[in-house]
Amino acid sequence: MAAQTDRGVPLSTLSPKFLHTNSTSHTWPFSAIAELIDNAYDPDVSAKQFWIDKTVVKGEVCLSFMDNGNGLNLKTLHKMLSFGYSDKTAVNGLEPIGIYGNGFKSGSMRLGKDTIVFSKSKKISCIGMLSQTYLEKIGAKQIIIPIISFENKTSNRNIL
């Protein structure tokens, strides 16, 4: 069933099947990895370093991608996890690579069925989940992407 506006006009939605379909634009995993690396080096991100790691959690192989860029606030994380949204512009004459608003979704879903994004900037931390497994478990008829954010508070306590 389509979502409706306050005027009763049906809105277009995306089926959870689209996550897999969209991922097939990457014919091999290395193009998907390149997509994620490219995002870290867009001029508005300002990452100077990028790390890729592999670990096993409860018998499942997990890849992690991390950079030391500026981080995302709730609004930019929401746009990044939405389809077709990108308001990237050139910074100091450097053109961004990610301008179509699709690369992160297609790249991450090519590498696996689930992704969790942890982002921390100076003031805000955000967590977003793009998960085919979650959508299958709840029987979702459209893509739902849970996102939370919270303000970073400083403390004089040392946590051990």
Short mmCIF file of N, CA and C in Angstrom, two decimals:
data_model
loop_
_atom_site.label_atom_id
_atom_site.label_comp_id
_atom_site.label_asym_id
_atom_site.label_seq_id
_atom_site.Cartn_x
_atom_site.Cartn_y
_atom_site.Cartn_z
N MET A 1 0.85 -1.18 0.00
CA MET A 1 0.00 0.00 0.00
C MET A 1 0.89 1.24 0.00
N ALA A 2 0.58 2.19 -0.81
CA ALA A 2 1.37 3.42 -0.92
C ALA A 2 1.09 4.33 0.26
N ALA A 3 2.13 5.04 0.70
CA ALA A 3 1.95 6.06 1.72
C ALA A 3 1.11 7.18 1.13
N GLN A 4 0.39 7.92 2.00
CA GLN A 4 -0.47 8.98 1.50
C GLN A 4 -0.12 10.30 2.16
N THR A 5 -0.29 11.39 1.43
CA THR A 5 -0.09 12.71 1.98
C THR A 5 -1.33 13.10 2.77
N ASP A 6 -1.29 14.26 3.40
CA ASP A 6 -2.46 14.73 4.14
C ASP A 6 -3.64 15.03 3.21
N ARG A 7 -3.40 15.08 1.92
CA ARG A 7 -4.48 15.31 0.94
C ARG A 7 -4.95 14.00 0.32
N GLY A 8 -4.42 12.88 0.77
CA GLY A 8 -4.86 11.59 0.28
C GLY A 8 -4.25 11.17 -1.04
N VAL A 9 -3.25 11.88 -1.51
CA VAL A 9 -2.61 11.54 -2.78
C VAL A 9 -1.57 10.44 -2.52
N PRO A 10 -1.68 9.31 -3.22
CA PRO A 10 -0.71 8.24 -3.01
C PRO A 10 0.71 8.69 -3.40
N LEU A 11 1.68 8.35 -2.56
CA LEU A 11 3.08 8.66 -2.83
C LEU A 11 3.78 7.41 -3.35
N SER A 12 4.74 7.60 -4.20
CA SER A 12 5.54 6.48 -4.68
C SER A 12 6.39 5.94 -3.53
N THR A 13 6.62 4.65 -3.51
CA THR A 13 7.46 4.04 -2.49
C THR A 13 8.48 3.12 -3.16
N LEU A 14 9.46 2.68 -2.41
CA LEU A 14 10.45 1.73 -2.92
C LEU A 14 10.27 0.39 -2.22
N SER A 15 10.16 -0.65 -2.99
CA SER A 15 10.05 -2.00 -2.46
C SER A 15 11.39 -2.42 -1.86
N PRO A 16 11.39 -3.19 -0.78
CA PRO A 16 12.64 -3.72 -0.24
C PRO A 16 13.46 -4.52 -1.27
N LYS A 17 12.79 -5.10 -2.27
CA LYS A 17 13.50 -5.84 -3.32
C LYS A 17 14.44 -4.93 -4.11
N PHE A 18 14.14 -3.64 -4.11
CA PHE A 18 14.97 -2.68 -4.84
C PHE A 18 16.40 -2.65 -4.31
N LEU A 19 16.59 -2.90 -3.01
CA LEU A 19 17.95 -2.87 -2.44
C LEU A 19 18.85 -3.87 -3.15
N HIS A 20 18.34 -5.08 -3.38
CA HIS A 20 19.14 -6.07 -4.11
C HIS A 20 19.27 -5.68 -5.57
N THR A 21 18.17 -5.32 -6.20
CA THR A 21 18.19 -4.96 -7.62
C THR A 21 19.18 -3.84 -7.88
N ASN A 22 19.16 -2.82 -7.04
CA ASN A 22 20.05 -1.67 -7.20
C ASN A 22 21.52 -2.08 -7.03
N SER A 23 21.78 -3.05 -6.18
CA SER A 23 23.16 -3.48 -5.93
C SER A 23 23.79 -4.16 -7.14
N THR A 24 22.97 -4.66 -8.05
CA THR A 24 23.51 -5.37 -9.21
C THR A 24 24.15 -4.43 -10.23
N SER A 25 24.06 -3.11 -9.98
CA SER A 25 24.77 -2.17 -10.85
C SER A 25 26.29 -2.32 -10.69
N HIS A 26 26.71 -2.94 -9.60
CA HIS A 26 28.13 -3.25 -9.39
C HIS A 26 28.34 -4.71 -9.81
N THR A 27 29.09 -4.92 -10.87
CA THR A 27 29.27 -6.27 -11.38
C THR A 27 30.28 -7.07 -10.57
N TRP A 28 31.08 -6.40 -9.76
CA TRP A 28 32.02 -7.12 -8.90
C TRP A 28 32.24 -6.33 -7.62
N PRO A 29 32.64 -6.98 -6.53
CA PRO A 29 32.76 -6.32 -5.22
C PRO A 29 33.72 -5.14 -5.20
N PHE A 30 34.77 -5.17 -6.02
CA PHE A 30 35.75 -4.09 -5.95
C PHE A 30 35.18 -2.75 -6.43
N SER A 31 34.22 -2.76 -7.35
CA SER A 31 33.60 -1.50 -7.75
C SER A 31 32.74 -0.96 -6.60
N ALA A 32 32.14 -1.85 -5.82
CA ALA A 32 31.35 -1.43 -4.66
C ALA A 32 32.26 -0.84 -3.58
N ILE A 33 33.40 -1.46 -3.36
CA ILE A 33 34.37 -0.94 -2.39
C ILE A 33 34.88 0.42 -2.85
N ALA A 34 35.17 0.55 -4.14
CA ALA A 34 35.64 1.83 -4.69
C ALA A 34 34.59 2.92 -4.46
N GLU A 35 33.33 2.58 -4.59
CA GLU A 35 32.24 3.54 -4.35
C GLU A 35 32.30 4.08 -2.92
N LEU A 36 32.51 3.20 -1.95
CA LEU A 36 32.56 3.61 -0.55
C LEU A 36 33.81 4.44 -0.26
N ILE A 37 34.93 4.09 -0.88
CA ILE A 37 36.16 4.87 -0.71
C ILE A 37 35.97 6.27 -1.32
N ASP A 38 35.38 6.32 -2.52
CA ASP A 38 35.15 7.61 -3.17
C ASP A 38 34.35 8.56 -2.27
N ASN A 39 33.33 8.04 -1.58
CA ASN A 39 32.51 8.88 -0.71
C ASN A 39 33.35 9.53 0.38
N ALA A 40 34.32 8.81 0.90
CA ALA A 40 35.15 9.34 1.98
C ALA A 40 36.05 10.48 1.52
N TYR A 41 36.37 10.48 0.24
CA TYR A 41 37.30 11.48 -0.26
C TYR A 41 36.62 12.63 -0.99
N ASP A 42 35.28 12.71 -0.92
CA ASP A 42 34.62 13.89 -1.46
C ASP A 42 35.09 15.11 -0.67
N PRO A 43 35.20 16.27 -1.32
CA PRO A 43 35.78 17.44 -0.65
C PRO A 43 35.03 17.91 0.60
N ASP A 44 33.72 17.70 0.67
CA ASP A 44 32.99 18.13 1.86
C ASP A 44 33.18 17.19 3.05
N VAL A 45 33.74 16.02 2.81
CA VAL A 45 33.99 15.05 3.88
C VAL A 45 35.35 15.32 4.53
N SER A 46 36.32 15.67 3.73
CA SER A 46 37.66 16.03 4.20
C SER A 46 38.40 14.90 4.90
N ALA A 47 38.14 13.66 4.55
CA ALA A 47 38.86 12.54 5.16
C ALA A 47 40.31 12.53 4.66
N LYS A 48 41.21 12.29 5.57
CA LYS A 48 42.63 12.17 5.22
C LYS A 48 43.08 10.72 5.25
N GLN A 49 42.33 9.88 5.96
CA GLN A 49 42.66 8.47 6.06
C GLN A 49 41.40 7.63 5.92
N PHE A 50 41.60 6.39 5.49
CA PHE A 50 40.49 5.46 5.27
C PHE A 50 40.97 4.06 5.65
N TRP A 51 40.16 3.32 6.41
CA TRP A 51 40.52 1.98 6.84
C TRP A 51 39.44 0.99 6.45
N ILE A 52 39.85 -0.20 6.04
CA ILE A 52 38.93 -1.30 5.78
C ILE A 52 39.38 -2.46 6.66
N ASP A 53 38.44 -3.05 7.36
CA ASP A 53 38.76 -4.16 8.26
C ASP A 53 37.73 -5.27 8.06
N LYS A 54 38.12 -6.49 8.39
CA LYS A 54 37.23 -7.64 8.33
C LYS A 54 37.23 -8.31 9.69
N THR A 55 36.07 -8.66 10.17
CA THR A 55 35.95 -9.37 11.44
C THR A 55 34.81 -10.38 11.32
N VAL A 56 34.69 -11.27 12.28
CA VAL A 56 33.61 -12.25 12.30
C VAL A 56 32.77 -12.00 13.56
N VAL A 57 31.47 -11.84 13.37
CA VAL A 57 30.54 -11.62 14.47
C VAL A 57 29.48 -12.71 14.40
N LYS A 58 29.40 -13.54 15.44
CA LYS A 58 28.43 -14.64 15.49
C LYS A 58 28.47 -15.48 14.23
N GLY A 59 29.68 -15.77 13.75
CA GLY A 59 29.87 -16.62 12.59
C GLY A 59 29.69 -15.93 11.25
N GLU A 60 29.36 -14.66 11.24
CA GLU A 60 29.16 -13.90 10.01
C GLU A 60 30.36 -12.99 9.75
N VAL A 61 30.86 -13.02 8.52
CA VAL A 61 31.96 -12.13 8.14
C VAL A 61 31.40 -10.72 7.99
N CYS A 62 32.05 -9.76 8.61
CA CYS A 62 31.63 -8.36 8.55
C CYS A 62 32.79 -7.50 8.07
N LEU A 63 32.49 -6.61 7.16
CA LEU A 63 33.46 -5.62 6.70
C LEU A 63 33.15 -4.31 7.38
N SER A 64 34.19 -3.58 7.76
CA SER A 64 33.98 -2.23 8.27
C SER A 64 34.82 -1.26 7.46
N PHE A 65 34.22 -0.11 7.19
CA PHE A 65 34.87 0.96 6.45
C PHE A 65 34.83 2.17 7.35
N MET A 66 35.98 2.78 7.57
CA MET A 66 36.04 3.91 8.48
C MET A 66 36.95 4.99 7.91
N ASP A 67 36.54 6.24 8.12
CA ASP A 67 37.40 7.35 7.71
C ASP A 67 37.46 8.36 8.84
N ASN A 68 38.35 9.32 8.70
CA ASN A 68 38.48 10.36 9.72
C ASN A 68 37.95 11.69 9.19
N GLY A 69 36.86 11.63 8.44
CA GLY A 69 36.25 12.82 7.88
C GLY A 69 35.42 13.59 8.89
N ASN A 70 34.64 14.55 8.38
CA ASN A 70 33.89 15.47 9.22
C ASN A 70 32.71 14.84 9.96
N GLY A 71 32.21 13.73 9.50
CA GLY A 71 31.03 13.12 10.10
C GLY A 71 29.76 13.71 9.52
N LEU A 72 28.64 13.08 9.82
CA LEU A 72 27.34 13.48 9.29
C LEU A 72 26.42 13.89 10.43
N ASN A 73 25.58 14.87 10.18
CA ASN A 73 24.53 15.17 11.14
C ASN A 73 23.29 14.39 10.72
N LEU A 74 22.21 14.53 11.47
CA LEU A 74 20.99 13.76 11.19
C LEU A 74 20.47 14.03 9.78
N LYS A 75 20.45 15.29 9.37
CA LYS A 75 19.93 15.65 8.05
C LYS A 75 20.77 15.04 6.93
N THR A 76 22.09 15.12 7.02
CA THR A 76 22.94 14.59 5.95
C THR A 76 22.95 13.06 5.96
N LEU A 77 22.87 12.43 7.14
CA LEU A 77 22.79 10.97 7.18
C LEU A 77 21.48 10.51 6.55
N HIS A 78 20.39 11.21 6.85
CA HIS A 78 19.10 10.87 6.26
C HIS A 78 19.16 10.96 4.74
N LYS A 79 19.78 12.02 4.21
CA LYS A 79 19.92 12.16 2.76
C LYS A 79 20.81 11.06 2.20
N MET A 80 21.91 10.74 2.89
CA MET A 80 22.81 9.72 2.39
C MET A 80 22.12 8.35 2.32
N LEU A 81 21.24 8.06 3.27
CA LEU A 81 20.56 6.77 3.29
C LEU A 81 19.27 6.78 2.47
N SER A 82 18.90 7.92 1.92
CA SER A 82 17.74 8.02 1.04
C SER A 82 18.21 7.87 -0.40
N PHE A 83 17.29 7.62 -1.31
CA PHE A 83 17.65 7.36 -2.70
C PHE A 83 17.52 8.60 -3.56
N GLY A 84 18.59 8.93 -4.28
CA GLY A 84 18.57 10.01 -5.25
C GLY A 84 18.79 11.40 -4.69
N TYR A 85 19.13 11.52 -3.40
CA TYR A 85 19.36 12.83 -2.81
C TYR A 85 20.85 13.10 -2.69
N SER A 86 21.26 14.20 -3.24
CA SER A 86 22.64 14.65 -3.08
C SER A 86 22.68 16.15 -3.31
N ASP A 87 23.18 16.87 -2.33
CA ASP A 87 23.33 18.31 -2.50
C ASP A 87 24.80 18.71 -2.44
N LYS A 88 25.66 17.76 -2.85
CA LYS A 88 27.10 18.01 -2.83
C LYS A 88 27.46 19.06 -3.87
N THR A 89 28.37 19.91 -3.48
CA THR A 89 28.86 20.95 -4.38
C THR A 89 30.39 20.98 -4.30
N ALA A 90 30.99 21.66 -5.24
CA ALA A 90 32.44 21.79 -5.25
C ALA A 90 32.90 22.58 -4.03
N VAL A 91 34.05 22.18 -3.48
CA VAL A 91 34.66 22.88 -2.36
C VAL A 91 36.06 23.27 -2.78
N ASN A 92 36.35 24.56 -2.75
CA ASN A 92 37.66 25.07 -3.18
C ASN A 92 38.06 24.55 -4.56
N GLY A 93 37.09 24.50 -5.46
CA GLY A 93 37.36 24.07 -6.83
C GLY A 93 37.43 22.56 -7.02
N LEU A 94 37.29 21.78 -5.95
CA LEU A 94 37.31 20.31 -6.06
C LEU A 94 35.90 19.79 -6.22
N GLU A 95 35.64 19.11 -7.32
CA GLU A 95 34.31 18.57 -7.60
C GLU A 95 34.09 17.28 -6.81
N PRO A 96 32.91 17.09 -6.23
CA PRO A 96 32.61 15.83 -5.53
C PRO A 96 32.40 14.70 -6.51
N ILE A 97 32.68 13.49 -6.08
CA ILE A 97 32.44 12.31 -6.90
C ILE A 97 30.97 11.89 -6.75
N GLY A 98 30.50 11.85 -5.51
CA GLY A 98 29.14 11.41 -5.24
C GLY A 98 28.12 12.50 -5.49
N ILE A 99 27.48 12.50 -6.66
CA ILE A 99 26.50 13.55 -6.95
C ILE A 99 25.11 13.02 -7.27
N TYR A 100 24.94 11.71 -7.38
CA TYR A 100 23.65 11.15 -7.79
C TYR A 100 22.82 10.60 -6.62
N GLY A 101 23.43 10.43 -5.46
CA GLY A 101 22.67 9.97 -4.31
C GLY A 101 22.32 8.50 -4.35
N ASN A 102 23.17 7.69 -4.99
CA ASN A 102 22.87 6.26 -5.07
C ASN A 102 24.05 5.37 -4.68
N GLY A 103 25.25 5.85 -4.78
CA GLY A 103 26.45 5.02 -4.64
C GLY A 103 26.57 4.26 -3.33
N PHE A 104 26.31 4.93 -2.20
CA PHE A 104 26.45 4.23 -0.92
C PHE A 104 25.48 3.06 -0.83
N LYS A 105 24.24 3.28 -1.24
CA LYS A 105 23.24 2.21 -1.15
C LYS A 105 23.58 1.05 -2.07
N SER A 106 23.93 1.35 -3.32
CA SER A 106 24.25 0.27 -4.26
C SER A 106 25.53 -0.45 -3.84
N GLY A 107 26.54 0.31 -3.41
CA GLY A 107 27.81 -0.30 -3.02
C GLY A 107 27.70 -1.16 -1.77
N SER A 108 27.07 -0.63 -0.73
CA SER A 108 26.97 -1.40 0.51
C SER A 108 26.10 -2.64 0.35
N MET A 109 25.02 -2.52 -0.42
CA MET A 109 24.14 -3.68 -0.61
C MET A 109 24.76 -4.71 -1.56
N ARG A 110 25.73 -4.32 -2.38
CA ARG A 110 26.47 -5.29 -3.21
C ARG A 110 27.38 -6.14 -2.34
N LEU A 111 27.88 -5.54 -1.26
CA LEU A 111 28.82 -6.25 -0.38
C LEU A 111 28.12 -7.10 0.67
N GLY A 112 26.90 -6.77 1.02
CA GLY A 112 26.18 -7.54 2.03
C GLY A 112 24.72 -7.12 2.09
N LYS A 113 23.94 -7.83 2.91
CA LYS A 113 22.51 -7.53 3.01
C LYS A 113 22.20 -6.46 4.04
N ASP A 114 23.18 -6.12 4.86
CA ASP A 114 22.92 -5.19 5.96
C ASP A 114 24.09 -4.24 6.13
N THR A 115 23.76 -3.01 6.48
CA THR A 115 24.80 -2.04 6.80
C THR A 115 24.33 -1.15 7.94
N ILE A 116 25.24 -0.86 8.83
CA ILE A 116 24.98 0.09 9.92
C ILE A 116 26.01 1.20 9.78
N VAL A 117 25.53 2.43 9.79
CA VAL A 117 26.41 3.59 9.67
C VAL A 117 26.50 4.26 11.03
N PHE A 118 27.72 4.38 11.54
CA PHE A 118 27.99 5.13 12.76
C PHE A 118 28.72 6.39 12.33
N SER A 119 28.24 7.55 12.71
CA SER A 119 28.89 8.79 12.33
C SER A 119 28.99 9.70 13.54
N LYS A 120 30.14 10.34 13.66
CA LYS A 120 30.35 11.24 14.79
C LYS A 120 31.00 12.51 14.29
N SER A 121 30.36 13.63 14.57
CA SER A 121 30.95 14.93 14.30
C SER A 121 31.24 15.57 15.67
N LYS A 122 31.64 16.81 15.69
CA LYS A 122 31.97 17.45 16.96
C LYS A 122 30.78 17.52 17.91
N LYS A 123 29.58 17.74 17.36
CA LYS A 123 28.41 17.96 18.21
C LYS A 123 27.40 16.82 18.22
N ILE A 124 27.36 16.03 17.15
CA ILE A 124 26.29 15.04 16.98
C ILE A 124 26.87 13.67 16.63
N SER A 125 26.25 12.63 17.17
CA SER A 125 26.53 11.26 16.75
C SER A 125 25.23 10.70 16.17
N CYS A 126 25.35 9.93 15.09
CA CYS A 126 24.18 9.37 14.42
C CYS A 126 24.43 7.90 14.10
N ILE A 127 23.35 7.14 14.08
CA ILE A 127 23.39 5.73 13.68
C ILE A 127 22.23 5.49 12.73
N GLY A 128 22.54 4.90 11.58
CA GLY A 128 21.51 4.57 10.60
C GLY A 128 21.66 3.13 10.15
N MET A 129 20.55 2.46 9.84
CA MET A 129 20.60 1.05 9.45
C MET A 129 19.85 0.84 8.14
N LEU A 130 20.58 0.31 7.17
CA LEU A 130 19.99 -0.10 5.90
C LEU A 130 20.12 -1.62 5.87
N SER A 131 19.01 -2.33 6.05
CA SER A 131 19.08 -3.76 6.29
C SER A 131 17.99 -4.53 5.56
N GLN A 132 18.42 -5.36 4.60
CA GLN A 132 17.48 -6.25 3.93
C GLN A 132 16.96 -7.30 4.91
N THR A 133 17.81 -7.77 5.82
CA THR A 133 17.40 -8.78 6.80
C THR A 133 16.27 -8.24 7.67
N TYR A 134 16.44 -7.03 8.19
CA TYR A 134 15.41 -6.39 9.02
C TYR A 134 14.10 -6.26 8.26
N LEU A 135 14.17 -5.77 7.03
CA LEU A 135 12.96 -5.57 6.23
C LEU A 135 12.25 -6.89 5.96
N GLU A 136 13.02 -7.96 5.70
CA GLU A 136 12.42 -9.29 5.50
C GLU A 136 11.75 -9.77 6.78
N LYS A 137 12.42 -9.62 7.92
CA LYS A 137 11.89 -10.11 9.22
C LYS A 137 10.59 -9.43 9.60
N ILE A 138 10.46 -8.13 9.29
CA ILE A 138 9.22 -7.42 9.67
C ILE A 138 8.18 -7.45 8.56
N GLY A 139 8.51 -8.08 7.44
CA GLY A 139 7.57 -8.15 6.32
C GLY A 139 7.26 -6.79 5.71
N ALA A 140 8.26 -5.92 5.65
CA ALA A 140 8.06 -4.56 5.15
C ALA A 140 7.64 -4.56 3.69
N LYS A 141 6.72 -3.69 3.37
CA LYS A 141 6.26 -3.53 1.99
C LYS A 141 6.98 -2.38 1.30
N GLN A 142 7.67 -1.57 2.06
CA GLN A 142 8.49 -0.49 1.51
C GLN A 142 9.75 -0.37 2.35
N ILE A 143 10.75 0.29 1.81
CA ILE A 143 12.03 0.43 2.52
C ILE A 143 11.86 1.37 3.71
N ILE A 144 12.29 0.89 4.85
CA ILE A 144 12.30 1.66 6.09
C ILE A 144 13.76 1.71 6.55
N ILE A 145 14.23 2.90 6.88
CA ILE A 145 15.63 3.06 7.29
C ILE A 145 15.64 3.75 8.66
N PRO A 146 15.78 2.97 9.75
CA PRO A 146 15.83 3.59 11.08
C PRO A 146 17.11 4.42 11.25
N ILE A 147 16.95 5.62 11.80
CA ILE A 147 18.08 6.50 12.07
C ILE A 147 17.84 7.16 13.43
N ILE A 148 18.89 7.19 14.26
CA ILE A 148 18.82 7.92 15.52
C ILE A 148 20.01 8.86 15.59
N SER A 149 19.86 9.92 16.35
CA SER A 149 20.98 10.82 16.58
C SER A 149 20.92 11.30 18.02
N PHE A 150 22.06 11.70 18.52
CA PHE A 150 22.11 12.25 19.87
C PHE A 150 23.26 13.23 19.96
N GLU A 151 23.10 14.16 20.87
CA GLU A 151 24.09 15.20 21.05
C GLU A 151 25.27 14.65 21.85
N ASN A 152 26.48 14.99 21.41
CA ASN A 152 27.68 14.57 22.14
C ASN A 152 27.87 15.50 23.33
N LYS A 153 27.94 14.93 24.50
CA LYS A 153 28.17 15.71 25.72
C LYS A 153 29.56 15.38 26.23
N THR A 154 30.25 16.38 26.71
CA THR A 154 31.58 16.14 27.28
C THR A 154 31.43 15.88 28.77
N SER A 155 32.34 15.11 29.29
CA SER A 155 32.30 14.74 30.69
C SER A 155 33.72 14.73 31.22
N ASN A 156 33.86 15.01 32.50
CA ASN A 156 35.17 14.96 33.13
C ASN A 156 35.49 13.57 33.65
N ARG A 157 34.53 12.67 33.55
CA ARG A 157 34.75 11.30 34.04
C ARG A 157 35.57 10.50 33.06
N ASN A 158 36.45 9.68 33.58
CA ASN A 158 37.17 8.73 32.75
C ASN A 158 36.42 7.42 32.75
N ILE A 159 36.15 6.89 31.59
CA ILE A 159 35.44 5.62 31.48
C ILE A 159 36.49 4.54 31.25
N LEU A 160 36.47 3.53 32.08
CA LEU A 160 37.42 2.42 31.95
C LEU A 160 36.77 1.23 31.31
#
